[in-house]
Amino acid sequence: MTSTSEVLDDLEDRLFIGGRWRESASGTRFDVVDPATGDAIAHVADATPADGIAALDAAVAAAESWAATTPRVRGEILRRAFDLVQTQFEELALLMTLEMGKPLAESRSEVTYGGEFLRWFSEEAVRINGRYGTNPEGTGRMIVSYRPVGPCYLITPWNFPLAMATRKIAPALAAGCTVVLKPAELTPLTTLALAGILQEAGLPDGVVNVVTTTDAAGVSGPIIRDPRLRKLSFTGSTPVGKQLIRQAADSVLRVSMELGGNAPFLVFEDADLDLAIDGAMLAKFRNIGQACTAANRFLVHESVAEEFAERVTARVRELHMGRGTEHGVTIGPLIDDRAVTKAQDLVDDAVMRRAALRVGGTSAPGPGTFFEPTVLVGVATGSRILEEEIFGPVLAIVPFADEADAVRLANATEFGLVSYVFTQDPARGQRMIDRLETGMMGLNVGAISNAAAPFGGVKQSGMGREGGVEGIHEYLSVKYTLTPDPYAKR
Ligand code: ADP
């Protein structure tokens, strides 16, 4: 087993700017805390706004030469980074469990998933194809080509420390863009480790720069206002996303936004309940419920609602809460006290409105920020838990009467990231694809993420797509050229 100190060595106190590991301009640093124990496990450099601009300077300086590298060279660097992620598989998994809390088995899945973006975009780098054609009038030839958009600023959240970084860095690099990445202050270590991997893979200086900071707004503001920046990609909460879109408006900066969700999980009367319950456990309890794709509202046909509730409650009783590094643990801590308070408030509000608690319902005594896996049934319309993103291990069940009722309830939210549908009727499944207002859907599955798929939402869940053949286009701009018909008489 990899030791903790081995993993944490080399990551402390340093920003990654212009290919160099250096302290912040102020020399200050901040603690990274293990949410399972409340103990500080490392210190990292606390970047100032001047450090942020230094990182942008480095990204701008590297932009032209990186854009001029061949697609094959860019692809091969990404592929080497993918291979290095496999070599450092266990170290990365342990690092994520330590700084974020998820069980080691889930961290390992994230290393697989997160690493895959490096491989996928190493393959996409050589497939940036344009178009050539004759205009309808026959008077000219139309050429459509793609150019890297330019220096990018990437802001990532704490819940998937590796995958959120690779999902942005890999397509940006494949497209020929340079980047400044600001990881969440709660989980900066995995991103720093990834920067080390990219450097080892042969990435030229300045192509990727990492600034860790407790002053997210203070460091981000000047970068976003800088006219040299061409693109902002953000994953995080909807309120912060809206604030960033407003800031980006001033310079008409291109944005990609992966924001909050409020995923409905529909179980129809014709569903295979074994499949639905397996799907529910994944969609709800993966990452301790801390995923924008987590099922937030379980809408279950009234004829199967009680059986579903009983069977899912039995499965929840089998979950084992504890420190993610311990063998057999399936539920780790929530990220911090704020998350525990929020889960408690949402459960209390639902119970006050007459929901029944089948299991769980409270935080666990410290150390660590744990909340018991919980099942609520008969959750009433108007309960906060149906309107807000729970981001915790709380499964809330609402019965519905018929398909029209299910669709109405599912779409009654300003969010539109993902929906899950369990039915054995293919025609009904297809009607749900048409009628549910979400960017993604799991049809008889409880987890949908894949590097080859376009991840993203509609409505207030955001704009843009990450992964798939679509992902690289977030970092490319379209160039249209017209040239005269070469056969025209002059
Ligand atoms: P959460 O509530 O899940 O932590 P946030 O949206 O607050 O989600 O955080 C996601 C990312 O956005 C983090 O990297 C965080 O530091 C960053 N962030 C938060 N506020 C701002 C801001 N005003 N400007 C730029 N980045 C921010």
XYZ file of C-alpha atoms and ligand atoms in Angstrom:
517
model
C 0.000 0.000 0.000
C 1.238 3.447 -0.872
C 2.052 5.567 2.175
C 0.477 8.936 2.817
C 3.728 10.830 3.230
C 5.077 9.432 -0.037
C 2.040 10.818 -1.813
C 2.086 14.226 -0.179
C 5.817 14.873 -0.602
C 6.568 17.394 -3.357
C 3.090 18.880 -3.508
C 3.428 21.343 -0.683
C 3.756 25.111 -0.804
C 4.167 25.546 -4.524
C 2.264 26.958 -7.461
C 2.990 25.702 -10.977
C 3.661 28.674 -13.245
C 5.605 28.733 -16.524
C 6.911 25.204 -15.912
C 8.395 26.168 -12.539
C 7.270 25.207 -9.056
C 7.329 28.354 -6.933
C 5.910 29.918 -3.805
C 3.114 32.459 -3.892
C 4.131 36.117 -4.140
C 3.039 36.666 -0.550
C 4.784 33.533 0.743
C 1.568 32.508 2.501
C -0.021 29.076 2.412
C -3.158 27.304 3.551
C -4.085 23.933 5.017
C -5.693 21.071 3.143
C -7.911 19.127 5.538
C -8.925 15.448 5.496
C -12.719 15.629 5.954
C -12.723 12.197 7.618
C -10.546 13.367 10.513
C -10.538 17.169 10.454
C -6.719 17.024 10.414
C -4.551 19.147 8.134
C -2.735 16.813 5.752
C -0.729 19.345 3.729
C -0.166 23.053 3.123
C -0.316 24.577 -0.301
C 0.707 27.991 -1.581
C -1.994 30.648 -1.326
C -1.839 32.523 -4.629
C -2.403 36.278 -4.786
C -4.004 38.140 -7.713
C -0.455 38.934 -8.912
C 0.318 35.197 -9.018
C -2.833 34.680 -11.074
C -1.682 37.259 -13.610
C 1.811 35.722 -13.647
C 0.156 32.415 -14.541
C -1.814 34.100 -17.328
C 1.421 35.761 -18.564
C 2.961 32.287 -18.816
C -0.073 30.868 -20.646
C -0.054 33.815 -23.086
C 3.697 33.489 -23.679
C 3.320 29.786 -24.519
C 0.160 30.169 -26.621
C 1.620 30.741 -30.077
C 4.212 27.977 -29.983
C 1.762 25.471 -28.471
C -0.859 26.277 -31.122
C 1.841 25.644 -33.741
C 2.748 22.149 -32.493
C 1.443 19.343 -34.635
C -1.738 17.589 -33.542
C 0.253 14.354 -33.302
C 2.759 15.896 -30.878
C -0.051 17.232 -28.693
C -1.800 13.879 -28.807
C 1.323 12.000 -27.838
C 1.972 14.207 -24.816
C -1.598 13.596 -23.659
C -1.186 9.878 -24.256
C 2.033 9.828 -22.179
C 0.155 11.665 -19.420
C -2.536 8.972 -19.584
C 0.143 6.279 -19.223
C 1.690 8.105 -16.240
C -1.734 8.306 -14.575
C -1.859 4.499 -14.835
C 1.647 4.217 -13.333
C 0.612 6.483 -10.453
C -2.860 5.000 -10.151
C -2.756 4.109 -6.448
C -1.033 7.337 -5.377
C -3.665 9.443 -7.148
C -6.513 7.404 -5.679
C -5.135 7.756 -2.158
C -4.582 11.476 -2.632
C -8.219 11.983 -3.621
C -9.513 9.971 -0.704
C -7.331 11.965 1.676
C -8.303 15.414 0.463
C -11.915 14.737 -0.541
C -13.045 11.788 1.584
C -14.589 9.364 -0.926
C -13.963 5.633 -0.395
C -10.790 4.358 -2.047
C -12.731 2.122 -4.434
C -14.529 5.207 -5.750
C -11.288 7.159 -6.000
C -9.885 4.324 -8.086
C -12.919 4.553 -10.388
C -12.281 8.260 -10.707
C -8.639 7.678 -11.663
C -9.900 5.393 -14.431
C -12.581 7.861 -15.531
C -10.441 10.990 -15.122
C -7.435 9.418 -16.847
C -9.625 8.432 -19.770
C -10.079 12.088 -20.825
C -6.333 12.259 -21.446
C -6.499 9.201 -23.706
C -9.746 10.225 -25.430
C -8.478 13.706 -26.295
C -5.059 12.359 -27.282
C -7.089 10.586 -29.983
C -9.294 13.598 -30.770
C -6.286 15.925 -31.203
C -5.659 14.407 -34.652
C -9.306 14.563 -35.715
C -9.917 18.297 -35.877
C -11.389 18.357 -39.355
C -12.890 21.213 -41.314
C -15.103 21.392 -44.437
C -14.600 22.359 -48.045
C -17.361 23.009 -50.541
C -18.794 25.055 -53.345
C -21.157 27.871 -52.406
C -24.754 27.473 -53.669
C -24.261 30.093 -56.385
C -21.171 28.301 -57.657
C -19.160 31.507 -57.553
C -16.742 30.472 -54.827
C -15.260 27.814 -52.632
C -16.004 27.772 -48.916
C -13.385 26.561 -46.449
C -14.308 25.976 -42.819
C -11.369 25.393 -40.499
C -10.777 25.456 -36.751
C -8.303 27.462 -34.706
C -7.454 27.122 -30.994
C -9.480 29.716 -29.134
C -6.417 30.951 -27.177
C -5.470 31.162 -23.490
C -8.124 29.626 -21.225
C -8.998 29.958 -17.550
C -10.366 26.776 -15.995
C -12.075 26.703 -12.584
C -12.832 23.295 -11.048
C -14.806 22.075 -8.019
C -13.763 19.738 -5.203
C -16.037 16.729 -5.756
C -14.074 15.026 -8.582
C -10.587 16.452 -8.143
C -8.950 14.541 -11.007
C -11.755 14.140 -13.539
C -12.912 17.763 -13.436
C -9.341 18.857 -14.211
C -8.627 16.364 -17.015
C -12.062 16.954 -18.564
C -11.060 20.579 -19.177
C -7.271 20.384 -19.591
C -7.222 17.501 -22.086
C -9.550 19.009 -24.719
C -7.951 22.452 -24.298
C -4.480 21.030 -24.894
C -5.649 18.822 -27.753
C -7.162 21.903 -29.432
C -3.881 23.792 -29.079
C -4.836 26.088 -26.197
C -2.785 26.974 -23.125
C -4.451 27.175 -19.716
C -4.454 28.519 -16.191
C -6.272 26.171 -13.843
C -7.616 27.120 -10.442
C -8.669 24.055 -8.462
C -11.089 24.271 -5.553
C -9.339 25.360 -2.373
C -10.653 22.260 -0.580
C -8.933 19.791 -2.945
C -5.879 21.333 -4.618
C -3.487 18.397 -4.195
C -4.711 16.121 -6.991
C -4.486 18.986 -9.501
C -0.924 19.730 -8.432
C -0.088 16.040 -8.861
C -1.649 16.145 -12.337
C 0.472 19.181 -13.236
C 3.548 17.138 -12.248
C 2.369 14.305 -14.494
C 1.849 16.635 -17.470
C 5.297 18.105 -16.951
C 6.820 14.622 -16.824
C 4.904 13.741 -19.991
C 6.880 16.455 -21.784
C 4.438 19.363 -21.817
C 6.309 22.577 -22.693
C 6.604 25.248 -19.994
C 3.621 27.561 -19.579
C 1.086 25.399 -21.431
C -0.563 24.416 -18.135
C -0.322 26.621 -15.053
C -1.920 25.906 -11.680
C -2.794 28.497 -9.052
C -4.122 27.333 -5.698
C -5.769 29.995 -3.588
C -8.227 30.755 -0.804
C -9.119 33.964 -2.640
C -11.062 32.518 -5.599
C -12.839 35.765 -6.469
C -9.787 37.992 -5.944
C -7.503 35.864 -8.109
C -10.116 35.101 -10.789
C -11.396 38.672 -11.300
C -8.225 40.140 -12.849
C -7.675 37.039 -15.010
C -11.239 37.181 -16.359
C -10.973 40.930 -17.019
C -7.644 40.558 -18.840
C -8.145 41.092 -22.598
C -5.579 38.400 -23.376
C -7.867 35.704 -21.964
C -10.097 34.046 -24.602
C -12.089 31.427 -22.762
C -13.503 30.627 -19.338
C -14.589 27.122 -18.406
C -16.216 26.639 -15.024
C -17.671 23.714 -13.126
C -19.383 24.549 -9.853
C -22.508 25.999 -8.332
C -25.122 27.884 -10.352
C -24.849 31.130 -8.289
C -21.086 31.353 -8.850
C -21.568 30.393 -12.524
C -24.030 33.263 -12.992
C -21.597 35.675 -11.376
C -18.839 34.513 -13.729
C -21.082 34.809 -16.811
C -21.779 38.418 -15.791
C -18.048 39.112 -15.450
C -17.331 37.413 -18.776
C -19.942 39.583 -20.510
C -17.750 42.664 -20.227
C -15.202 41.258 -22.652
C -17.615 38.921 -24.480
C -15.461 36.068 -23.238
C -16.439 32.608 -24.449
C -17.740 30.514 -21.572
C -18.515 26.879 -20.843
C -20.549 26.293 -17.707
C -21.211 23.006 -15.924
C -23.510 24.091 -13.120
C -25.893 22.564 -10.610
C -28.410 19.795 -11.146
C -31.600 18.508 -9.577
C -31.825 15.129 -11.267
C -35.151 13.326 -11.298
C -34.982 9.526 -11.025
C -38.185 8.046 -12.479
C -39.316 4.529 -11.648
C -42.358 3.468 -13.687
C -44.730 0.668 -12.745
C -43.231 -1.463 -15.536
C -39.624 -1.018 -14.333
C -37.323 -3.908 -13.504
C -37.072 -3.085 -9.795
C -33.787 -4.976 -9.289
C -32.225 -2.775 -11.940
C -33.896 0.362 -10.555
C -32.607 -0.289 -7.044
C -29.047 -0.941 -8.238
C -29.333 2.225 -10.316
C -30.673 4.207 -7.363
C -27.799 3.168 -5.104
C -25.297 4.319 -7.727
C -27.093 7.490 -8.746
C -27.626 8.544 -5.130
C -24.720 7.306 -3.015
C -21.763 7.450 -5.403
C -19.394 10.167 -4.165
C -21.509 10.342 -0.979
C -24.209 12.033 -3.028
C -21.853 14.898 -3.856
C -22.205 14.976 -7.620
C -24.095 17.347 -9.889
C -25.385 14.178 -11.569
C -26.627 12.709 -8.266
C -30.297 11.710 -8.293
C -32.032 14.378 -6.222
C -35.719 13.415 -6.498
C -36.944 9.807 -6.706
C -40.264 9.932 -8.518
C -41.794 6.478 -8.175
C -45.132 5.220 -9.513
C -47.579 4.905 -6.607
C -48.134 1.194 -7.277
C -44.443 0.348 -6.641
C -43.449 3.215 -4.323
C -43.704 1.201 -1.100
C -41.839 -1.829 -2.436
C -39.128 0.445 -3.867
C -38.831 2.299 -0.540
C -38.567 -0.908 1.489
C -36.003 -2.518 -0.750
C -33.868 0.587 -1.114
C -33.971 1.131 2.663
C -32.679 -2.409 3.205
C -29.791 -1.683 0.831
C -29.036 1.617 2.564
C -28.812 -0.173 5.920
C -25.981 -2.252 4.431
C -23.859 0.804 3.610
C -20.802 1.165 5.790
C -19.884 4.719 6.777
C -16.317 5.555 7.727
C -12.942 6.835 6.641
C -12.490 6.254 2.927
C -9.095 4.634 3.387
C -10.571 1.829 5.520
C -11.457 -1.496 3.987
C -15.165 -2.050 3.293
C -16.212 1.585 3.711
C -18.868 2.612 1.174
C -19.868 6.040 2.518
C -17.192 8.589 3.399
C -17.590 11.987 5.050
C -19.177 15.035 3.456
C -16.709 17.666 2.360
C -17.181 20.065 5.309
C -19.441 21.310 8.129
C -21.453 23.461 5.752
C -22.417 20.384 3.742
C -23.513 18.546 6.890
C -25.617 21.489 8.047
C -27.258 21.720 4.636
C -28.138 18.000 4.558
C -29.568 18.263 8.072
C -31.622 21.371 7.229
C -33.091 19.729 4.130
C -34.020 16.552 6.016
C -35.545 18.534 8.920
C -37.576 20.675 6.528
C -38.938 17.577 4.719
C -39.820 15.846 7.998
C -41.529 18.995 9.246
C -43.687 18.794 6.096
C -44.661 15.221 7.038
C -42.130 13.128 5.148
C -41.375 9.855 6.953
C -37.806 8.947 7.819
C -37.058 5.288 7.049
C -33.362 5.274 7.948
C -30.613 7.768 8.880
C -31.486 11.432 9.163
C -28.695 12.867 11.278
C -25.036 13.743 11.273
C -22.646 11.387 13.003
C -20.465 12.487 15.926
C -16.997 13.769 14.958
C -14.196 13.791 14.219
C -14.962 14.201 10.557
C -17.994 15.604 8.799
C -20.238 12.554 8.406
C -23.949 12.388 7.614
C -25.842 9.117 7.808
C -27.214 7.673 4.568
C -30.894 8.538 4.700
C -34.196 7.531 3.089
C -37.278 9.766 3.217
C -40.670 8.739 1.854
C -43.791 10.740 1.068
C -41.864 13.972 0.562
C -44.381 16.792 0.054
C -44.408 19.278 -2.814
C -42.786 22.505 -1.661
C -40.157 20.757 0.459
C -36.755 22.378 0.016
C -35.152 18.995 -0.669
C -37.062 18.769 -3.967
C -35.953 22.212 -5.070
C -32.314 22.441 -3.979
C -29.312 20.318 -4.835
C -28.863 18.034 -1.804
C -25.181 17.148 -2.351
C -25.418 14.508 0.370
C -26.514 10.892 0.951
C -30.233 11.576 1.275
C -32.726 9.688 -0.916
C -36.121 11.426 -1.134
C -39.092 9.540 -2.587
C -42.175 11.174 -4.133
C -45.005 9.016 -5.556
C -46.627 9.875 -8.893
C -49.904 8.758 -10.498
C -49.228 8.488 -14.257
C -46.729 9.293 -16.990
C -47.954 12.839 -17.541
C -47.673 13.511 -13.801
C -44.122 12.068 -13.765
C -43.002 14.288 -16.656
C -44.562 17.369 -15.084
C -42.832 16.726 -11.736
C -39.507 15.848 -13.371
C -39.425 19.074 -15.403
C -40.601 21.306 -12.540
C -37.133 22.695 -11.816
C -34.905 25.405 -13.228
C -32.147 22.787 -13.627
C -31.713 20.378 -16.538
C -28.537 18.355 -16.233
C -29.515 14.690 -16.155
C -32.510 12.432 -15.626
C -32.725 8.719 -14.891
C -35.601 6.637 -16.190
C -36.446 3.039 -15.324
C -39.014 1.360 -17.556
C -39.126 -1.867 -19.558
C -41.354 -0.293 -22.205
C -39.100 0.920 -25.058
C -41.730 3.308 -26.418
C -42.106 4.937 -23.014
C -38.310 5.183 -22.766
C -38.237 7.034 -26.071
C -41.045 9.355 -25.017
C -38.961 10.243 -21.974
C -35.941 11.046 -24.184
C -38.159 13.554 -25.997
C -39.986 15.006 -23.023
C -37.517 15.282 -20.139
C -35.752 18.631 -20.254
C -32.217 17.493 -19.429
C -28.948 17.441 -21.345
C -28.330 13.793 -20.426
C -30.378 10.742 -19.531
C -29.735 7.326 -18.043
C -32.284 4.860 -19.435
C -32.238 1.880 -17.072
C -28.784 2.860 -15.752
C -27.752 4.901 -12.706
C -24.392 6.299 -13.879
C -23.820 7.827 -17.284
C -20.439 9.596 -17.285
C -17.969 8.557 -19.955
C -15.085 10.391 -21.628
C -16.605 9.527 -25.033
C -19.961 11.164 -24.162
C -20.975 14.838 -24.350
C -21.513 15.800 -20.706
C -23.572 18.906 -20.009
C -26.914 20.412 -19.213
C -29.739 22.599 -20.435
C -31.667 25.350 -18.589
C -29.743 26.656 -15.553
C -27.485 23.580 -15.484
C -25.228 25.328 -17.927
C -23.962 25.559 -21.476
C -21.340 23.707 -23.454
C -20.326 20.043 -23.392
C -17.318 18.234 -21.978
C -16.070 14.941 -23.418
C -17.126 13.211 -26.616
C -16.459 14.600 -30.063
C -18.185 17.774 -28.858
C -15.749 18.510 -26.001
C -12.864 19.759 -28.109
C -15.079 22.311 -29.861
C -15.403 24.273 -26.617
C -11.749 25.182 -27.202
C -11.843 25.825 -30.948
C -13.131 28.764 -32.920
C -14.590 28.391 -36.380
C -12.827 30.132 -39.246
C -14.760 30.474 -42.496
C -12.903 31.468 -45.637
C -14.345 32.213 -49.090
C -12.207 32.004 -52.188
C -13.356 32.602 -55.800
C -14.346 29.774 -58.114
C -10.994 28.682 -59.543
C -12.558 28.124 -63.004
C -14.154 31.556 -63.302
C -12.948 33.660 -66.223
C -11.068 36.752 -65.127
P -19.196 24.563 -4.133
O -20.292 25.286 -3.438
O -19.550 23.205 -4.588
O -17.865 24.636 -3.457
P -18.498 26.707 -5.874
O -19.241 27.125 -7.075
O -18.480 27.614 -4.692
O -19.047 25.274 -5.526
O -16.980 26.395 -6.227
C -16.545 25.832 -7.439
C -15.246 26.501 -7.837
O -15.489 27.883 -8.034
C -14.131 26.424 -6.798
O -12.899 26.279 -7.462
C -14.213 27.767 -6.118
O -12.989 28.182 -5.559
C -14.564 28.658 -7.292
N -15.200 29.922 -6.939
C -16.084 30.186 -5.956
N -16.443 31.482 -5.966
C -15.784 32.069 -7.005
C -15.738 33.385 -7.556
N -16.461 34.381 -7.052
N -14.936 33.601 -8.626
C -14.222 32.599 -9.170
N -14.223 31.335 -8.696
C -14.993 31.065 -7.623
